[in-house]
PDB file of C-alpha atoms in Angstrom:
ATOM      1  CA  LYS A   1     104.185  96.286 131.950  1.00 70.00           C
ATOM      2  CA  ALA A   2     102.525  99.735 133.674  1.00 81.00           C
ATOM      3  CA  GLY A   3      99.934 101.734 132.246  1.00 93.00           C
ATOM      4  CA  VAL A   4     100.285 105.393 131.239  1.00 96.00           C
ATOM      5  CA  THR A   5      99.676 107.566 134.899  1.00 97.00           C
ATOM      6  CA  GLN A   6      98.656 110.575 135.093  1.00 97.00           C
ATOM      7  CA  THR A   7      99.605 113.111 137.859  1.00 97.00           C
ATOM      8  CA  PRO A   8      97.978 114.390 139.888  1.00 97.00           C
ATOM      9  CA  ARG A   9      94.085 112.483 139.481  1.00 96.00           C
ATOM     10  CA  TYR A  10      92.863 115.923 140.501  1.00 97.00           C
ATOM     11  CA  LEU A  11      93.552 119.769 140.570  1.00 96.00           C
ATOM     12  CA  ILE A  12      91.646 122.776 141.868  1.00 98.00           C
ATOM     13  CA  LYS A  13      93.234 126.002 140.839  1.00 98.00           C
ATOM     14  CA  THR A  14      91.797 129.855 140.792  1.00 98.00           C
ATOM     15  CA  ARG A  15      90.705 131.574 138.020  1.00 98.00           C
ATOM     16  CA  GLY A  16      94.426 133.087 136.564  1.00 97.00           C
ATOM     17  CA  GLN A  17      96.608 130.411 137.895  1.00 98.00           C
ATOM     18  CA  GLN A  18      98.985 128.473 136.008  1.00 98.00           C
ATOM     19  CA  VAL A  19      98.950 124.128 136.278  1.00 98.00           C
ATOM     20  CA  THR A  20     101.414 122.018 135.308  1.00 98.00           C
ATOM     21  CA  LEU A  21      99.982 117.868 134.601  1.00 98.00           C
ATOM     22  CA  SER A  22     101.982 115.380 133.927  1.00 98.00           C
ATOM     23  CA  CYS A  23     102.157 112.301 131.939  1.00 98.00           C
ATOM     24  CA  SER A  24     104.260 108.646 132.361  1.00 98.00           C
ATOM     25  CA  PRO A  25     103.710 107.154 129.260  1.00 96.00           C
ATOM     26  CA  ILE A  26     104.107 103.313 129.005  1.00 95.00           C
ATOM     27  CA  SER A  27     107.676 101.912 129.118  1.00 94.00           C
ATOM     28  CA  GLY A  28     108.971 101.856 124.904  1.00 91.00           C
ATOM     29  CA  HIS A  29     106.013 104.369 123.821  1.00 91.00           C
ATOM     30  CA  ARG A  30     108.142 107.225 122.343  1.00 90.00           C
ATOM     31  CA  SER A  31     104.705 109.034 121.240  1.00 90.00           C
ATOM     32  CA  VAL A  32     102.519 110.904 124.051  1.00 94.00           C
ATOM     33  CA  SER A  33      99.111 112.698 122.940  1.00 94.00           C
ATOM     34  CA  TRP A  34      96.933 115.008 125.347  1.00 96.00           C
ATOM     35  CA  TYR A  35      93.325 115.508 125.304  1.00 95.00           C
ATOM     36  CA  GLN A  36      90.972 117.854 126.384  1.00 96.00           C
ATOM     37  CA  GLN A  37      87.631 116.355 127.643  1.00 94.00           C
ATOM     38  CA  THR A  38      84.520 118.226 128.154  1.00 92.00           C
ATOM     39  CA  PRO A  39      81.050 117.188 128.231  1.00 84.00           C
ATOM     40  CA  GLY A  40      80.142 120.055 125.435  1.00 75.00           C
ATOM     41  CA  GLN A  41      83.360 119.227 123.183  1.00 80.00           C
ATOM     42  CA  GLY A  42      84.243 115.740 123.758  1.00 82.00           C
ATOM     43  CA  LEU A  43      87.566 115.049 122.910  1.00 88.00           C
ATOM     44  CA  GLN A  44      89.792 117.950 121.741  1.00 91.00           C
ATOM     45  CA  PHE A  45      93.213 117.563 120.984  1.00 91.00           C
ATOM     46  CA  LEU A  46      95.497 119.232 122.518  1.00 94.00           C
ATOM     47  CA  PHE A  47      98.984 118.448 120.907  1.00 91.00           C
ATOM     48  CA  GLU A  48     101.195 115.486 120.870  1.00 92.00           C
ATOM     49  CA  TYR A  49     105.200 114.691 120.808  1.00 93.00           C
ATOM     50  CA  PHE A  50     107.335 112.340 119.875  1.00 90.00           C
ATOM     51  CA  SER A  51     110.912 111.750 120.715  1.00 89.00           C
ATOM     52  CA  GLU A  52     110.758 115.685 122.801  1.00 93.00           C
ATOM     53  CA  THR A  53     109.966 117.142 119.601  1.00 93.00           C
ATOM     54  CA  GLN A  54     106.260 118.369 119.355  1.00 92.00           C
ATOM     55  CA  ARG A  55     104.942 116.921 115.998  1.00 86.00           C
ATOM     56  CA  ASN A  56     101.435 118.453 115.843  1.00 86.00           C
ATOM     57  CA  LYS A  57      98.810 121.033 117.252  1.00 90.00           C
ATOM     58  CA  GLY A  58      95.137 121.287 118.095  1.00 90.00           C
ATOM     59  CA  ASN A  59      93.495 124.476 118.093  1.00 91.00           C
ATOM     60  CA  PHE A  60      94.115 125.654 121.513  1.00 95.00           C
ATOM     61  CA  PRO A  61      95.326 129.216 122.182  1.00 96.00           C
ATOM     62  CA  GLY A  62      99.233 129.559 123.168  1.00 96.00           C
ATOM     63  CA  ARG A  63      98.102 129.345 127.088  1.00 97.00           C
ATOM     64  CA  PHE A  64      98.460 125.774 126.319  1.00 98.00           C
ATOM     65  CA  SER A  65     101.757 124.160 125.818  1.00 97.00           C
ATOM     66  CA  GLY A  66     103.019 121.150 126.560  1.00 97.00           C
ATOM     67  CA  ARG A  67     106.878 119.572 126.326  1.00 97.00           C
ATOM     68  CA  GLN A  68     108.568 115.812 126.177  1.00 97.00           C
ATOM     69  CA  PHE A  69     111.671 114.623 128.243  1.00 97.00           C
ATOM     70  CA  SER A  70     114.342 112.191 127.208  1.00 95.00           C
ATOM     71  CA  ASN A  71     112.504 109.619 128.976  1.00 94.00           C
ATOM     72  CA  SER A  72     109.580 110.431 127.115  1.00 94.00           C
ATOM     73  CA  ARG A  73     107.540 111.727 130.205  1.00 97.00           C
ATOM     74  CA  SER A  74     105.297 114.561 129.316  1.00 98.00           C
ATOM     75  CA  GLU A  75     104.379 117.964 130.711  1.00 98.00           C
ATOM     76  CA  MET A  76     101.522 120.182 129.615  1.00 98.00           C
ATOM     77  CA  ASN A  77     101.098 123.417 131.366  1.00 98.00           C
ATOM     78  CA  VAL A  78      98.187 126.274 131.100  1.00 98.00           C
ATOM     79  CA  SER A  79      98.882 129.580 132.130  1.00 95.00           C
ATOM     80  CA  THR A  80      96.686 132.133 132.681  1.00 96.00           C
ATOM     81  CA  LEU A  81      93.550 129.613 134.112  1.00 98.00           C
ATOM     82  CA  GLU A  82      90.273 130.592 133.057  1.00 97.00           C
ATOM     83  CA  LEU A  83      86.628 128.713 134.401  1.00 97.00           C
ATOM     84  CA  GLY A  84      86.613 126.940 130.717  1.00 95.00           C
ATOM     85  CA  ASP A  85      89.868 125.043 131.334  1.00 97.00           C
ATOM     86  CA  SER A  86      87.629 123.447 133.420  1.00 97.00           C
ATOM     87  CA  ALA A  87      88.132 119.382 131.932  1.00 96.00           C
ATOM     88  CA  LEU A  88      88.987 116.056 132.051  1.00 96.00           C
ATOM     89  CA  TYR A  89      92.809 116.006 130.384  1.00 97.00           C
ATOM     90  CA  LEU A  90      93.812 112.504 129.432  1.00 96.00           C
ATOM     91  CA  CYS A  91      97.259 111.574 127.977  1.00 96.00           C
ATOM     92  CA  ALA A  92      97.682 108.840 125.670  1.00 94.00           C
ATOM     93  CA  SER A  93     100.943 106.829 124.132  1.00 94.00           C
ATOM     94  CA  SER A  94     101.259 104.994 121.588  1.00 90.00           C
ATOM     95  CA  LEU A  95     104.282 103.223 120.013  1.00 85.00           C
ATOM     96  CA  GLU A  96     105.329 104.144 116.184  1.00 71.00           C
ATOM     97  CA  ASP A  97     103.914 101.689 114.265  1.00 62.00           C
ATOM     98  CA  ARG A  98     100.917 101.694 111.481  1.00 55.00           C
ATOM     99  CA  GLY A  99      97.487 101.225 112.877  1.00 60.00           C
ATOM    100  CA  ARG A 100      98.907 102.488 116.129  1.00 75.00           C
ATOM    101  CA  GLU A 101      96.118 102.171 119.130  1.00 84.00           C
ATOM    102  CA  GLN A 102      96.543 104.543 121.589  1.00 90.00           C
ATOM    103  CA  TYR A 103      96.611 103.659 125.437  1.00 93.00           C
ATOM    104  CA  PHE A 104      95.077 106.065 127.665  1.00 95.00           C
ATOM    105  CA  GLY A 105      95.777 107.330 131.163  1.00 96.00           C
ATOM    106  CA  PRO A 106      93.368 108.148 134.167  1.00 95.00           C
ATOM    107  CA  GLY A 107      93.383 111.664 133.418  1.00 96.00           C
ATOM    108  CA  THR A 108      93.596 114.610 135.426  1.00 97.00           C
ATOM    109  CA  ARG A 109      90.388 116.450 136.507  1.00 96.00           C
ATOM    110  CA  LEU A 110      91.436 120.121 136.645  1.00 97.00           C
ATOM    111  CA  THR A 111      88.334 122.428 137.989  1.00 97.00           C
ATOM    112  CA  VAL A 112      88.938 125.681 138.105  1.00 98.00           C
ATOM    113  CA  THR A 113      86.921 128.560 140.367  1.00 97.00           C
TER     114      THR A 113
ATOM    115  CA  ALA B   1      91.273 115.600 105.631  1.00 71.00           C
ATOM    116  CA  GLN B   2      89.908 112.948 108.032  1.00 79.00           C
ATOM    117  CA  SER B   3      86.903 113.025 110.371  1.00 87.00           C
ATOM    118  CA  VAL B   4      84.591 111.171 111.558  1.00 91.00           C
ATOM    119  CA  THR B   5      80.959 111.279 112.446  1.00 94.00           C
ATOM    120  CA  GLN B   6      79.517 109.191 115.446  1.00 94.00           C
ATOM    121  CA  LEU B   7      75.232 109.528 115.415  1.00 91.00           C
ATOM    122  CA  GLY B   8      73.531 109.508 118.024  1.00 89.00           C
ATOM    123  CA  SER B   9      75.659 111.165 121.590  1.00 91.00           C
ATOM    124  CA  HIS B  10      72.756 108.819 123.670  1.00 95.00           C
ATOM    125  CA  VAL B  11      71.616 105.924 123.104  1.00 97.00           C
ATOM    126  CA  SER B  12      69.504 103.667 125.408  1.00 97.00           C
ATOM    127  CA  VAL B  13      68.992  99.231 124.956  1.00 97.00           C
ATOM    128  CA  SER B  14      67.240  97.425 127.145  1.00 97.00           C
ATOM    129  CA  GLU B  15      69.896  94.730 129.258  1.00 97.00           C
ATOM    130  CA  GLY B  16      69.663  91.551 126.570  1.00 97.00           C
ATOM    131  CA  ALA B  17      68.934  94.098 123.497  1.00 98.00           C
ATOM    132  CA  LEU B  18      71.090  94.637 120.682  1.00 98.00           C
ATOM    133  CA  VAL B  19      73.707  96.990 120.865  1.00 98.00           C
ATOM    134  CA  LEU B  20      74.058  99.568 117.457  1.00 98.00           C
ATOM    135  CA  LEU B  21      76.603 102.185 117.932  1.00 98.00           C
ATOM    136  CA  ARG B  22      77.079 104.295 114.716  1.00 97.00           C
ATOM    137  CA  CYS B  23      80.256 105.335 113.219  1.00 96.00           C
ATOM    138  CA  ASN B  24      80.931 106.779 109.478  1.00 96.00           C
ATOM    139  CA  TYR B  25      84.221 108.185 108.818  1.00 93.00           C
ATOM    140  CA  SER B  26      85.359 110.706 106.052  1.00 89.00           C
ATOM    141  CA  SER B  27      89.032 110.157 104.751  1.00 78.00           C
ATOM    142  CA  SER B  28      91.105 110.479 101.290  1.00 71.00           C
ATOM    143  CA  VAL B  29      92.557 107.229 101.914  1.00 73.00           C
ATOM    144  CA  PRO B  30      91.645 103.712 103.222  1.00 73.00           C
ATOM    145  CA  PRO B  31      92.175 104.510 107.120  1.00 84.00           C
ATOM    146  CA  TYR B  32      92.303 102.889 110.094  1.00 89.00           C
ATOM    147  CA  LEU B  33      89.384 102.507 112.432  1.00 92.00           C
ATOM    148  CA  PHE B  34      89.176 102.237 115.874  1.00 94.00           C
ATOM    149  CA  TRP B  35      86.722 102.010 118.677  1.00 96.00           C
ATOM    150  CA  TYR B  36      87.063 102.862 122.253  1.00 97.00           C
ATOM    151  CA  VAL B  37      85.065 102.781 125.610  1.00 97.00           C
ATOM    152  CA  GLN B  38      85.260 105.000 128.478  1.00 96.00           C
ATOM    153  CA  TYR B  39      84.061 103.649 131.910  1.00 94.00           C
ATOM    154  CA  PRO B  40      82.895 107.053 134.548  1.00 88.00           C
ATOM    155  CA  ASN B  41      86.377 108.479 136.082  1.00 83.00           C
ATOM    156  CA  GLN B  42      88.734 106.372 133.623  1.00 88.00           C
ATOM    157  CA  GLY B  43      90.244 107.049 130.644  1.00 92.00           C
ATOM    158  CA  LEU B  44      89.721 105.071 127.191  1.00 95.00           C
ATOM    159  CA  GLN B  45      90.079 101.990 126.681  1.00 95.00           C
ATOM    160  CA  LEU B  46      90.751  99.898 123.301  1.00 94.00           C
ATOM    161  CA  LEU B  47      87.635  97.680 121.839  1.00 96.00           C
ATOM    162  CA  LEU B  48      88.875  96.922 118.539  1.00 94.00           C
ATOM    163  CA  LYS B  49      90.543  98.346 115.736  1.00 91.00           C
ATOM    164  CA  TYR B  50      90.282  97.558 111.938  1.00 91.00           C
ATOM    165  CA  THR B  51      93.585  97.807 109.997  1.00 84.00           C
ATOM    166  CA  SER B  52      92.679  96.431 106.575  1.00 76.00           C
ATOM    167  CA  ALA B  53      92.775  93.111 107.325  1.00 75.00           C
ATOM    168  CA  ALA B  54      89.436  91.065 108.090  1.00 83.00           C
ATOM    169  CA  THR B  55      86.252  93.548 107.098  1.00 88.00           C
ATOM    170  CA  LEU B  56      84.732  91.690 110.879  1.00 94.00           C
ATOM    171  CA  VAL B  57      86.590  92.708 113.631  1.00 94.00           C
ATOM    172  CA  LYS B  58      86.024  91.010 117.161  1.00 95.00           C
ATOM    173  CA  GLY B  59      86.916  93.080 120.129  1.00 94.00           C
ATOM    174  CA  ILE B  60      86.884  92.476 124.026  1.00 94.00           C
ATOM    175  CA  ASN B  61      83.593  91.782 126.147  1.00 93.00           C
ATOM    176  CA  GLY B  62      81.410  90.640 123.206  1.00 96.00           C
ATOM    177  CA  PHE B  63      81.884  93.628 120.693  1.00 97.00           C
ATOM    178  CA  GLU B  64      82.334  93.574 117.295  1.00 97.00           C
ATOM    179  CA  ALA B  65      82.309  96.255 114.076  1.00 97.00           C
ATOM    180  CA  GLU B  66      82.064  95.837 110.252  1.00 94.00           C
ATOM    181  CA  PHE B  67      84.164  97.983 107.501  1.00 92.00           C
ATOM    182  CA  LYS B  68      82.145  98.770 104.676  1.00 92.00           C
ATOM    183  CA  LYS B  69      83.987 100.863 102.513  1.00 88.00           C
ATOM    184  CA  SER B  70      80.787 101.132 100.080  1.00 89.00           C
ATOM    185  CA  GLU B  71      79.055 102.787 102.634  1.00 91.00           C
ATOM    186  CA  THR B  72      82.152 104.143 104.716  1.00 92.00           C
ATOM    187  CA  SER B  73      81.072 103.150 107.995  1.00 94.00           C
ATOM    188  CA  PHE B  74      82.260 100.956 111.042  1.00 95.00           C
ATOM    189  CA  HIS B  75      79.215 100.415 113.147  1.00 97.00           C
ATOM    190  CA  LEU B  76      79.977  98.846 116.447  1.00 98.00           C
ATOM    191  CA  THR B  77      77.363  96.141 117.676  1.00 98.00           C
ATOM    192  CA  LYS B  78      76.757  93.726 120.379  1.00 98.00           C
ATOM    193  CA  PRO B  79      74.568  90.994 120.484  1.00 97.00           C
ATOM    194  CA  SER B  80      73.000  91.288 123.999  1.00 97.00           C
ATOM    195  CA  ALA B  81      73.619  94.158 126.260  1.00 97.00           C
ATOM    196  CA  HIS B  82      74.802  93.778 129.898  1.00 97.00           C
ATOM    197  CA  MET B  83      74.286  95.986 132.309  1.00 96.00           C
ATOM    198  CA  SER B  84      77.937  96.684 132.691  1.00 96.00           C
ATOM    199  CA  ASP B  85      78.363  97.680 129.354  1.00 97.00           C
ATOM    200  CA  ALA B  86      76.771 101.014 129.829  1.00 97.00           C
ATOM    201  CA  ALA B  87      79.894 103.886 129.238  1.00 96.00           C
ATOM    202  CA  GLU B  88      80.729 105.945 126.695  1.00 96.00           C
ATOM    203  CA  TYR B  89      82.323 104.738 123.129  1.00 97.00           C
ATOM    204  CA  PHE B  90      84.420 106.579 120.689  1.00 96.00           C
ATOM    205  CA  CYS B  91      84.617 106.070 117.321  1.00 95.00           C
ATOM    206  CA  ALA B  92      88.724 107.551 115.637  1.00 92.00           C
ATOM    207  CA  VAL B  93      90.098 107.025 112.274  1.00 89.00           C
ATOM    208  CA  SER B  94      93.885 107.597 110.998  1.00 84.00           C
ATOM    209  CA  PRO B  95      94.764 107.120 107.483  1.00 77.00           C
ATOM    210  CA  SER B  96      97.053 104.046 106.883  1.00 73.00           C
ATOM    211  CA  GLY B  97      99.612 106.061 104.821  1.00 66.00           C
ATOM    212  CA  GLY B  98     103.294 105.844 105.586  1.00 59.00           C
ATOM    213  CA  GLY B  99     104.947 108.467 107.790  1.00 59.00           C
ATOM    214  CA  TYR B 100     102.738 110.326 110.695  1.00 61.00           C
ATOM    215  CA  GLN B 101      99.849 109.671 110.783  1.00 68.00           C
ATOM    216  CA  LYS B 102      97.177 111.890 113.446  1.00 75.00           C
ATOM    217  CA  VAL B 103      94.184 110.085 115.140  1.00 83.00           C
ATOM    218  CA  THR B 104      91.144 112.042 115.103  1.00 86.00           C
ATOM    219  CA  PHE B 105      88.074 111.220 117.372  1.00 90.00           C
ATOM    220  CA  GLY B 106      84.571 110.863 117.491  1.00 92.00           C
ATOM    221  CA  ILE B 107      82.406 113.316 119.600  1.00 92.00           C
ATOM    222  CA  GLY B 108      81.218 110.002 121.622  1.00 94.00           C
ATOM    223  CA  THR B 109      78.214 108.081 122.211  1.00 96.00           C
ATOM    224  CA  LYS B 110      76.863 107.252 125.523  1.00 96.00           C
ATOM    225  CA  LEU B 111      75.451 103.839 126.113  1.00 97.00           C
ATOM    226  CA  GLN B 112      72.115 103.627 128.792  1.00 97.00           C
ATOM    227  CA  VAL B 113      71.477  99.996 129.329  1.00 97.00           C
ATOM    228  CA  ILE B 114      67.967  99.719 131.393  1.00 97.00           C
ATOM    229  CA  PRO B 115      67.319  97.296 133.088  1.00 95.00           C
TER     230      PRO B 115
END
């Protein structure tokens, strides 16, 4: 099976712009989670989608949003970018079972200048 | 609410020495526990997981972890460090009850292996 894929891998944006990141989960996985990783804050949970519904959300401002499509692919959007949004954004997919492990993509490295 | 604490954001060991990365959890119900590894410029990869079967769990690359309920710990060990073990390691917890359960990650521990 193909792993979790994320596009693009690297992105440079200017403050004030918006950005959309994409994640394709492993085939058959209906749960997709997004995380922001920065050196100082570690892995911060953004949100999780299951069957096109957001079922959990982390403590991020409304500038961060996401959605999931019927094929389980997910996108996250960040509007009005700030310098502090520079980070590695990781997507993870999982099966809907107990003790479910998450399978991570390689991440999208976003740099805001 | 569940949480994990990883003691030591940076750990250095000599090549061939014992690796010990500490993780303590807090959960209202017996949890599921995970260790993930992240190599530079990559996503996280599952090393091992505890799901209430054997308390000593063996994972990939020679790593293992022991679930100790009395100490609320799930420390990761490897008898002999290799240079290739240099990476960042994350402990994670998820409640084992029914229904939707969110996974919570620790802050991570960077392992440096000194030749």
